[in-house]
XYZ file of C-alpha atoms in Angstrom:
654
model
C 4.789 -27.912 17.642
C 3.258 -24.815 16.664
C 1.926 -24.323 13.778
C 1.484 -21.336 11.446
C -2.420 -19.788 10.670
C -4.517 -21.685 8.348
C -7.169 -20.725 6.567
C -9.681 -22.165 8.499
C -8.207 -20.560 11.613
C -10.650 -17.568 10.802
C -13.544 -19.869 12.724
C -10.902 -19.619 15.860
C -9.423 -16.444 15.575
C -11.701 -13.508 17.539
C -11.175 -10.188 18.014
C -12.502 -6.859 21.120
C -13.808 -3.748 20.242
C -16.433 -1.401 21.825
C -14.940 -0.970 25.178
C -17.019 0.758 28.409
C -16.240 1.445 31.880
C -18.587 1.223 35.103
C -16.661 1.057 38.260
C -14.451 -1.224 38.523
C -15.759 -3.635 35.569
C -15.055 -3.376 31.971
C -17.346 -4.740 29.305
C -16.362 -5.859 25.724
C -17.836 -6.720 22.342
C -15.720 -10.171 21.647
C -16.846 -11.180 17.863
C -16.025 -14.329 16.006
C -16.757 -16.081 12.724
C -19.254 -20.062 13.433
C -18.564 -22.194 11.141
C -21.856 -24.421 11.806
C -23.780 -21.839 10.949
C -21.719 -20.260 8.740
C -22.057 -16.467 9.997
C -20.174 -13.627 12.768
C -20.670 -14.048 16.112
C -20.381 -11.433 19.218
C -21.181 -11.692 22.875
C -20.224 -9.229 25.882
C -18.237 -9.917 28.081
C -16.812 -8.009 31.706
C -13.951 -8.272 33.221
C -12.428 -7.004 37.364
C -10.257 -7.304 38.536
C -7.742 -10.894 36.312
C -11.162 -12.318 36.142
C -12.879 -11.850 33.123
C -17.332 -13.228 32.167
C -20.493 -13.704 29.713
C -22.404 -10.834 30.115
C -24.224 -10.258 27.485
C -24.901 -12.771 24.919
C -29.046 -13.722 23.655
C -28.451 -14.177 19.856
C -26.558 -14.476 17.280
C -25.033 -11.294 17.780
C -25.020 -8.980 20.949
C -22.901 -4.995 20.338
C -23.207 -1.321 21.940
C -23.118 -2.248 26.720
C -23.831 0.494 27.981
C -24.589 0.500 32.055
C -26.842 2.177 33.808
C -27.631 1.745 38.489
C -26.532 -2.231 38.153
C -27.429 -3.805 34.608
C -26.237 -4.156 31.261
C -28.264 -3.660 28.601
C -27.234 -4.250 24.968
C -28.321 -4.637 21.326
C -29.196 -8.047 20.243
C -30.157 -9.867 17.227
C -32.355 -13.361 17.897
C -32.743 -15.365 14.462
C -34.411 -13.569 11.455
C -35.681 -11.082 14.334
C -34.621 -7.708 14.397
C -32.220 -6.030 16.967
C -33.531 -5.794 20.237
C -32.713 -3.911 23.501
C -31.883 -6.320 26.469
C -30.673 -6.085 29.851
C -29.499 -8.813 32.243
C -26.938 -7.978 35.669
C -23.851 -6.853 35.501
C -22.382 -9.926 36.772
C -24.418 -11.070 33.211
C -27.462 -14.646 33.797
C -30.739 -14.138 31.530
C -31.474 -11.385 29.885
C -35.516 -10.012 29.663
C -35.979 -7.124 26.675
C -36.818 -3.642 27.132
C -38.180 -3.459 23.490
C -40.511 -6.911 23.727
C -43.553 -4.380 22.414
C -40.827 -3.150 19.278
C -39.621 -6.082 17.142
C -41.023 -3.523 13.204
C -37.661 -1.888 15.019
C -34.129 -2.339 14.414
C -32.451 -1.458 17.590
C -28.504 -0.056 16.231
C -26.666 3.041 18.772
C -26.952 2.179 22.073
C -25.391 5.063 25.213
C -25.911 5.382 28.620
C -25.677 8.563 30.366
C -23.174 9.417 32.409
C -25.164 9.215 35.558
C -25.920 5.804 34.259
C -29.516 6.965 35.230
C -31.441 6.875 31.789
C -30.330 4.812 28.314
C -31.092 6.661 25.197
C -30.598 4.068 21.727
C -31.646 4.709 18.080
C -34.125 2.276 15.982
C -34.888 2.008 12.196
C -37.825 0.757 10.900
C -39.715 -0.046 7.156
C -40.917 -2.722 5.525
C -39.420 -2.448 2.388
C -36.673 -5.214 1.957
C -32.935 -4.169 0.878
C -32.846 -7.562 -1.710
C -34.956 -9.584 -2.803
C -35.184 -12.587 -2.460
C -33.804 -14.875 -4.644
C -36.661 -16.936 -5.300
C -40.307 -15.331 -5.592
C -42.975 -16.532 -7.775
C -44.761 -13.067 -7.748
C -42.227 -10.436 -7.616
C -42.976 -7.040 -6.727
C -41.036 -4.702 -8.469
C -38.063 -1.334 -6.841
C -39.347 1.935 -7.496
C -35.884 3.863 -7.695
C -36.046 7.997 -8.003
C -33.259 9.137 -6.007
C -29.356 9.624 -7.393
C -28.480 7.620 -3.822
C -30.660 4.804 -3.730
C -28.373 1.902 -2.858
C -24.976 1.367 -0.456
C -22.858 -1.057 -0.485
C -22.785 -3.892 2.086
C -26.515 -2.804 2.803
C -28.416 -3.539 -0.447
C -31.404 -0.725 -2.010
C -31.610 2.538 0.382
C -35.374 2.260 1.649
C -38.077 4.812 0.430
C -40.314 4.463 3.308
C -38.048 4.553 6.651
C -38.525 6.099 9.901
C -36.137 6.858 12.583
C -35.529 7.328 15.575
C -34.265 7.782 19.200
C -35.511 6.927 22.472
C -34.918 7.435 25.994
C -35.464 4.519 28.509
C -35.357 5.310 32.511
C -35.165 2.112 34.540
C -35.752 2.895 37.443
C -38.751 3.866 36.026
C -39.221 1.640 33.486
C -40.160 4.436 31.019
C -39.651 5.056 27.787
C -40.348 7.348 25.414
C -40.022 8.990 21.609
C -37.132 11.450 21.597
C -36.494 12.255 18.278
C -38.640 11.380 15.239
C -37.516 11.703 11.506
C -37.086 10.451 7.748
C -33.952 10.809 7.379
C -31.026 9.098 8.546
C -28.332 9.789 11.625
C -25.308 9.080 13.823
C -26.146 8.973 17.476
C -22.712 10.026 18.899
C -23.078 10.332 22.426
C -25.090 12.122 25.545
C -24.475 14.180 28.267
C -23.777 13.443 32.257
C -27.195 13.614 32.713
C -29.287 12.905 29.803
C -30.585 16.556 28.135
C -27.674 16.928 25.600
C -27.436 14.431 22.878
C -25.197 14.686 19.456
C -26.499 14.043 15.970
C -24.623 13.757 13.000
C -26.005 14.346 9.999
C -26.490 15.691 6.472
C -26.902 19.258 6.349
C -29.002 19.081 3.241
C -30.809 15.457 3.067
C -32.535 16.302 -0.434
C -30.144 16.954 -2.141
C -28.072 13.702 -3.453
C -25.213 15.830 -4.541
C -24.744 17.939 -0.977
C -21.951 15.705 0.798
C -21.737 18.196 3.501
C -22.483 16.277 7.280
C -22.344 18.449 10.353
C -22.563 17.837 14.318
C -26.064 18.635 15.611
C -26.841 19.008 20.107
C -29.812 18.121 20.658
C -32.092 19.292 23.716
C -34.061 16.561 24.721
C -36.273 19.246 27.564
C -36.582 21.567 24.598
C -36.295 19.595 20.972
C -34.164 22.668 20.126
C -30.805 21.837 17.438
C -28.076 23.743 17.371
C -25.653 23.675 14.414
C -22.436 22.747 16.168
C -20.377 22.647 13.034
C -21.880 25.614 11.231
C -18.475 26.880 9.973
C -17.349 23.386 8.207
C -18.150 22.252 4.625
C -16.577 18.879 4.680
C -18.037 16.037 6.720
C -17.713 15.764 9.971
C -17.473 11.688 11.762
C -17.934 11.632 15.729
C -19.034 13.729 17.986
C -18.829 14.090 21.651
C -20.468 15.798 23.959
C -19.565 17.234 27.640
C -20.289 16.023 30.523
C -21.647 18.981 31.253
C -23.272 20.070 28.320
C -21.653 23.150 27.010
C -18.707 21.872 24.835
C -18.195 18.496 22.128
C -15.502 17.457 20.498
C -15.487 16.870 16.899
C -13.750 15.099 14.330
C -14.662 16.036 10.438
C -12.718 18.069 8.093
C -13.368 21.579 5.754
C -14.088 19.632 3.232
C -10.914 21.921 1.919
C -9.390 18.767 -0.251
C -12.992 17.399 -1.449
C -14.335 14.174 -0.035
C -10.542 13.053 0.484
C -10.094 15.832 3.167
C -7.808 14.728 6.081
C -9.559 15.331 8.993
C -8.832 17.143 12.005
C -10.266 17.062 15.817
C -11.904 20.487 16.446
C -13.778 22.116 20.570
C -17.281 23.207 19.601
C -19.277 25.428 22.032
C -22.646 24.948 22.305
C -23.252 28.064 24.275
C -21.576 30.786 21.421
C -21.024 29.149 18.859
C -17.234 29.071 18.723
C -15.365 26.253 16.332
C -11.491 25.422 17.632
C -9.417 23.261 15.279
C -6.692 21.119 17.698
C -4.874 20.003 15.213
C -4.292 22.778 13.087
C -0.400 21.528 13.080
C -0.986 17.712 13.502
C 0.627 15.693 10.460
C -1.447 12.893 11.646
C -5.442 11.335 11.203
C -8.214 11.587 13.823
C -10.093 9.307 10.879
C -7.767 6.205 10.665
C -8.454 3.605 7.329
C -5.840 1.090 8.287
C -6.468 -1.046 5.311
C -7.426 -5.426 7.091
C -9.814 -8.198 6.965
C -9.941 -9.384 10.755
C -12.090 -6.694 13.492
C -15.388 -6.459 13.420
C -17.785 -4.261 15.367
C -15.535 -1.159 15.920
C -17.692 1.712 17.679
C -15.983 4.275 15.462
C -15.689 6.649 18.462
C -13.096 8.689 17.867
C -12.198 11.340 20.321
C -13.425 11.299 24.221
C -13.680 13.587 26.998
C -10.909 12.749 29.726
C -12.754 15.333 32.466
C -13.741 18.714 32.049
C -11.067 20.163 30.281
C -8.868 16.861 28.619
C -9.170 14.644 25.670
C -8.240 12.021 24.703
C -8.449 11.127 20.807
C -6.175 8.594 18.596
C -5.046 9.477 15.077
C -3.220 7.268 12.318
C 0.948 8.270 11.182
C 2.953 6.388 9.167
C 0.715 3.149 9.556
C 0.179 2.734 13.167
C -2.325 4.238 15.118
C -0.924 7.365 17.553
C -2.971 8.602 21.165
C -2.943 11.925 22.181
C -4.258 13.760 24.805
C -5.382 17.626 24.154
C -6.213 20.571 26.735
C -6.836 24.130 26.365
C -5.058 24.367 22.717
C -1.907 21.973 22.602
C -1.892 18.417 22.133
C 0.701 15.683 23.302
C 1.971 12.148 22.010
C 0.948 9.547 24.509
C 1.354 6.738 22.533
C 3.140 5.616 19.435
C 3.711 1.296 19.565
C 3.906 0.317 16.094
C -0.299 -1.242 16.385
C -3.535 -0.136 15.498
C -5.806 1.018 18.138
C -9.415 -0.475 17.635
C -11.179 1.074 19.635
C -11.183 2.961 23.394
C -13.141 3.930 26.277
C -11.365 6.701 29.424
C -11.317 4.786 33.244
C -10.846 8.122 35.229
C -8.745 10.936 34.557
C -5.671 9.502 34.010
C -5.928 5.910 32.201
C -7.986 4.677 29.340
C -8.821 0.801 27.768
C -7.347 0.748 25.008
C -8.270 -2.302 21.949
C -5.485 -2.964 19.709
C -3.758 -4.719 17.084
C -0.866 -5.622 15.742
C 0.411 -7.203 12.347
C 1.518 -10.494 14.626
C -0.996 -10.512 18.088
C -4.768 -10.214 16.786
C -6.918 -8.206 19.278
C -5.674 -6.981 23.559
C -7.591 -5.394 25.782
C -5.183 -3.612 27.686
C -5.275 -0.931 30.279
C -3.134 2.506 29.565
C -1.749 5.012 32.295
C -1.692 8.681 30.678
C 0.639 9.514 33.234
C 3.257 6.861 32.710
C 2.052 5.110 29.575
C 3.043 1.624 31.074
C 0.269 -1.325 29.855
C -0.997 -4.267 30.960
C -3.031 -6.890 29.262
C -6.618 -7.531 30.717
C -7.484 -9.894 28.624
C -6.693 -12.239 25.627
C -9.118 -13.652 23.396
C -6.486 -15.611 21.657
C -3.902 -16.879 23.906
C -5.483 -20.126 23.843
C -5.184 -20.565 20.285
C -1.182 -18.703 20.449
C -0.213 -21.331 23.360
C 0.078 -23.853 19.900
C 0.265 -21.468 17.430
C 3.492 -19.094 15.411
C 2.355 -15.659 13.547
C 4.130 -14.581 10.463
C 6.230 -11.554 11.759
C 6.833 -8.247 9.595
C 9.752 -6.759 8.342
C 9.473 -2.568 8.413
C 11.225 -0.974 5.988
C 11.445 2.532 3.738
C 12.632 3.318 0.667
C 12.817 6.000 -1.993
C 10.605 5.708 -5.625
C 12.327 6.305 -8.172
C 11.905 10.719 -7.840
C 13.347 10.663 -4.719
C 9.463 10.137 -2.006
C 9.986 8.682 0.698
C 7.950 5.754 1.517
C 7.823 2.818 3.253
C 6.744 -1.060 3.629
C 6.754 -4.099 5.225
C 7.874 -7.913 4.059
C 5.861 -11.212 5.727
C 8.411 -13.706 4.736
C 6.740 -17.146 4.125
C 6.800 -20.075 7.311
C 8.977 -22.195 5.895
C 11.928 -23.808 4.916
C 12.975 -23.001 1.331
C 15.845 -21.554 0.717
C 13.635 -19.245 -1.550
C 10.601 -18.286 -1.696
C 7.763 -16.796 -4.088
C 6.077 -12.920 -3.726
C 3.020 -12.073 -3.445
C 2.937 -7.853 -3.683
C -0.398 -6.577 -1.944
C -2.116 -3.633 -3.339
C -4.350 -2.139 -0.717
C -8.152 -0.705 -1.484
C -8.789 3.224 -0.842
C -7.138 4.028 -2.970
C -7.416 6.811 0.408
C -6.189 3.810 3.481
C -3.336 2.986 4.408
C -1.673 -0.807 5.450
C -0.312 -0.825 8.472
C 0.371 -1.910 12.195
C -2.412 -4.436 12.430
C -3.554 -7.653 11.692
C -4.262 -9.414 8.504
C -5.884 -12.737 8.828
C -5.192 -13.115 4.549
C -1.449 -11.858 4.711
C -1.191 -14.606 7.863
C -2.345 -17.563 5.974
C -0.835 -16.882 2.087
C 2.896 -17.223 4.227
C 1.985 -20.063 6.344
C 1.240 -22.074 2.609
C 5.038 -21.023 0.760
C 4.384 -16.337 0.229
C 6.076 -13.850 0.826
C 3.914 -10.704 1.218
C 5.802 -7.326 0.477
C 2.827 -4.458 0.794
C 3.285 -0.542 0.936
C 2.539 1.826 1.289
C 1.662 4.210 -2.220
C 1.154 8.054 -3.145
C -2.250 8.413 -2.303
C -2.695 6.676 1.535
C -3.906 7.202 4.124
C -1.901 8.455 7.636
C 1.005 10.378 5.606
C -1.146 14.029 5.567
C -2.309 16.136 3.138
C -0.319 16.485 0.424
C 0.480 12.674 0.048
C -2.714 12.681 0.006
C -3.754 14.483 -3.167
C -0.896 13.056 -4.852
C -3.089 10.329 -6.546
C -6.173 12.535 -7.756
C -5.810 12.748 -11.422
C -2.759 10.819 -11.693
C -3.993 7.402 -11.675
C -1.818 4.868 -12.822
C 1.536 7.694 -12.769
C 3.572 7.519 -9.332
C 0.829 5.307 -7.479
C 2.571 2.404 -9.835
C 5.695 3.321 -9.346
C 5.534 3.144 -6.141
C 4.411 -0.146 -5.721
C 7.035 -1.891 -8.328
C 9.496 0.127 -6.816
C 9.114 -0.753 -3.214
C 9.004 -4.767 -4.794
C 12.246 -3.560 -6.696
C 13.375 -2.918 -2.991
C 12.237 -6.192 -0.974
C 13.415 -8.269 -4.328
C 16.908 -7.242 -3.494
C 16.583 -6.016 0.462
C 15.803 -9.822 1.321
C 17.986 -12.338 -0.892
C 15.111 -15.295 -0.202
C 12.845 -13.883 -2.163
C 12.823 -15.088 -6.026
C 12.475 -12.910 -8.425
C 11.260 -15.447 -10.953
C 8.632 -16.174 -9.077
C 6.946 -12.879 -8.630
C 2.842 -12.218 -8.173
C 0.383 -9.332 -7.423
C -2.937 -9.274 -5.925
C -5.260 -6.675 -4.613
C -8.879 -5.934 -4.634
C -10.756 -2.186 -5.367
C -8.511 0.227 -5.694
C -5.929 -2.561 -5.263
C -7.920 -4.534 -8.154
C -7.599 -1.841 -10.138
C -4.036 -1.804 -9.658
C -3.362 -5.552 -9.765
C -4.995 -5.247 -14.204
C -3.403 -1.725 -14.344
C 0.437 -3.465 -13.525
C -0.364 -6.620 -16.151
C -1.567 -3.874 -18.396
C 2.204 -2.305 -18.475
C 5.058 -5.159 -17.482
C 5.009 -8.655 -18.238
C 6.926 -9.391 -14.900
C 4.326 -11.678 -12.813
C 4.342 -14.846 -12.805
C 0.107 -14.419 -12.035
C -1.968 -12.084 -10.715
C -5.079 -12.323 -8.741
C -8.010 -8.842 -9.173
C -10.078 -9.095 -6.851
C -13.716 -6.340 -6.853
C -11.390 -4.809 -9.374
C -12.111 -1.179 -11.010
C -10.879 -1.424 -14.862
C -13.302 1.281 -16.355
C -14.217 4.674 -14.925
C -16.240 5.392 -17.838
C -18.756 2.260 -17.039
C -17.957 2.947 -13.007
C -19.821 6.048 -12.953
C -23.227 4.727 -13.985
C -22.744 1.769 -11.966
C -21.100 2.449 -8.940
C -22.942 3.269 -6.059
C -20.721 6.352 -5.008
C -19.004 6.461 -9.070
C -21.458 10.029 -9.460
C -19.913 11.940 -7.381
C -16.634 9.431 -6.530
C -14.898 9.883 -9.930
C -14.799 13.149 -10.084
C -13.617 13.725 -7.015
C -10.595 11.033 -7.385
C -9.942 11.815 -10.811
C -10.049 15.360 -10.917
C -12.750 16.040 -13.967
C -16.592 14.449 -14.108
C -17.358 11.919 -17.216
C -18.875 15.304 -18.811
C -15.990 18.115 -18.554
C -14.810 18.813 -22.365
C -11.979 15.921 -22.358
C -13.813 13.246 -19.959
C -14.395 10.155 -22.040
C -11.457 10.615 -23.063
C -9.238 11.359 -19.391
C -10.956 8.928 -17.814
C -10.975 6.075 -20.670
C -7.378 6.883 -20.335
C -6.936 5.983 -17.130
C -8.570 2.639 -17.116
C -6.538 -0.701 -17.419
C -9.694 -1.615 -19.513
C -7.753 0.465 -22.678
C -4.759 -1.866 -21.688
C -5.970 -5.008 -21.873
C -4.574 -6.098 -25.181
C -1.045 -5.539 -23.257
C -1.888 -8.239 -21.029
C 0.273 -11.505 -21.345
C 0.151 -12.359 -17.629
C -2.001 -15.178 -16.474
C -5.110 -13.379 -14.572
C -7.657 -14.741 -12.304
C -10.665 -12.573 -10.909
C -13.397 -12.142 -7.791
C -16.026 -10.502 -7.665
C -18.966 -10.529 -5.488
C -22.479 -10.262 -7.247
C -23.817 -8.013 -5.016
C -21.251 -5.683 -5.654
C -22.109 -2.470 -5.707
C -19.426 -0.708 -5.352
C -17.527 -1.639 -7.575
C -19.867 -3.755 -9.760
C -19.700 -7.586 -10.766
C -19.314 -6.260 -14.515
C -15.974 -4.428 -14.127
C -14.197 -7.537 -14.205
C -16.745 -8.752 -16.679
C -14.996 -6.150 -19.497
C -11.798 -6.815 -17.934
C -11.770 -10.663 -18.517
C -14.380 -11.042 -21.787
C -11.421 -8.364 -22.947
C -7.872 -10.798 -22.072
C -9.947 -13.667 -22.864
C -10.848 -12.981 -26.336
C -6.714 -11.893 -26.522
C -5.836 -15.453 -25.767
C -5.154 -14.679 -22.488
C -4.718 -17.389 -20.048
C -7.937 -15.877 -17.374
C -10.538 -16.700 -15.190
C -13.390 -15.474 -13.029
C -15.173 -16.771 -9.768
C -18.093 -15.173 -9.355
C -19.059 -15.420 -5.258
C -22.573 -15.002 -4.881
C -24.630 -13.399 -1.742
C -21.875 -10.938 -2.335
C -20.774 -7.551 -1.822
C -17.649 -5.600 -2.526
C -16.453 -6.173 1.476
C -16.384 -10.059 0.936
C -12.980 -10.315 1.968
C -13.829 -8.900 5.699
C -16.699 -9.872 6.226
C -18.289 -11.665 3.279
C -20.195 -15.866 3.976
C -17.044 -17.451 5.714
C -17.178 -20.113 3.474
C -16.802 -17.444 0.928
C -13.805 -15.944 2.530
C -11.879 -19.265 3.199
C -12.516 -20.443 -0.551
C -11.655 -17.753 -1.458
C -8.350 -17.841 -0.374
C -8.224 -21.655 -1.776
C -8.793 -19.760 -5.044
C -5.792 -17.311 -4.909
C -3.674 -19.870 -3.796
C -4.560 -22.772 -6.628
C -4.317 -19.828 -8.875
C -0.888 -18.846 -7.875
C 0.867 -22.531 -7.757
C -0.947 -23.361 -10.843
C 2.229 -21.034 -12.480
C 4.836 -21.567 -10.962
C 7.152 -19.369 -13.238
C 6.972 -16.893 -15.886
C 5.974 -17.722 -18.972
C 8.503 -17.319 -21.561
């Protein structure tokens, strides 16, 4: 007898990311969650000829596989020590620490040159702690002097820190420092011979109001820098140098629509400075923002070279991933299946390996042939689980908003024999993200507990082009609110098993904004659960790690502009708290730096003062991403907290 997905299955399901190719072997990271330690685990595995094996498993987290010669290199975190560089045979076996003399430096990105003669890796060195210990008899103070002084998911940013790039030559066991600086950067690629590196960093790292990020090429022989994207005024997300070091693939935006500008793929010439947009006519986003909760440790690689001329990249389009090949200024669609391409790597000039996910298939590693478009599965990390479990299967549908705008949504039916089921409207965060064809563990659990889940991409979502994304700017709570409500109405009419007397709403971050906004504007829901919400734009401006620049960009005006306070207040769910009658539970992480917990506290105080059936649950040691990468025990607890609230409110209060 098959079972549905239970909350405890968080500890059984696995995902695949970070594939790399070495001849006939493919290495990848297999991610899972360990219940005993209440932590996340990842191992490096290999597959060849249908056989898979564990190649790198030293500590709790083993990531960033790279191959040089006959050895695998990877970063591993063992116990409380900082991640270090390890190496082992390609067939697995005992692993040795390469950076045993560098315990004060944390290893992150690991890259191998195309000739497999050199390993590059990045380290971060600081003695400052991102979060103070909770029980210190003689605590220290923290000095804050910059606008950007904290980052959600990390904590407080250090004042004294050194970021380095190291070059390691396995043949001679030589380790040499290539780059050292006090400002952060992303190390993204190396040329075949290891001479050229691509680095992404802020153009004005000392200016906390300038968010321009460029891609640079570093000549490791001369230490000379070349700005590959001097013509762009926006943000670069990825850069990949060609094998000969002459050109680079750039994924980034020109900043023409502020911080929410849709990206393109560019071709940069290191020698001439030419920068040519390769995707100007493409109505898809090569920097995907899928709203989901399952995948861990994606590589972040967005475009890669196939050969000296052609390249491949992925892009999000209408809630799914597309695979493209580019050649001489032309791009051609290769794959348009209903799924997310989480990660990928080039096998040869006619094949790539894809780590993919679908709403009813958590994770697969597949080989895709470009010329024929055929695929075969290399690894299914959940094959044994799927022998005894059945996922809820989505139903996709389109509909028109009240003003005629075409919209898209999905329905995940409850796994029950009941003739009528409650309906849960779930709103994604962002707002510049998109629901789509990828596995959502939480939605599967809600369906297994008897709730039909409906979810939509309202205006403001990504993967539908710039105009669609722009529609929410300065208009929060307008079309976006009507879009999700129209979708709910359509779902109720389309799927007869959904019970109109048992409607619920939930969402996190921007979805929490929409949940608290909705209950201030309608009484149709039997209950609501608002998570890590934005409820007061005025207070968020100065307390969020991004508030001082996110708010003006999204609300189309600064708090201190004439009329700014009034505009921010009118866009705040807190302004309508006196209208709320819907029972509401607020969930929030105590370490949240993106939407600080005070946002929920303010709303809770307001509605509770008016006699609303409301409560609030505080999740300790939890950042904004508690539902995606928070403490596993609290992720499971959070789902139980939601179900308990909905079950306790079986119908709309009359």
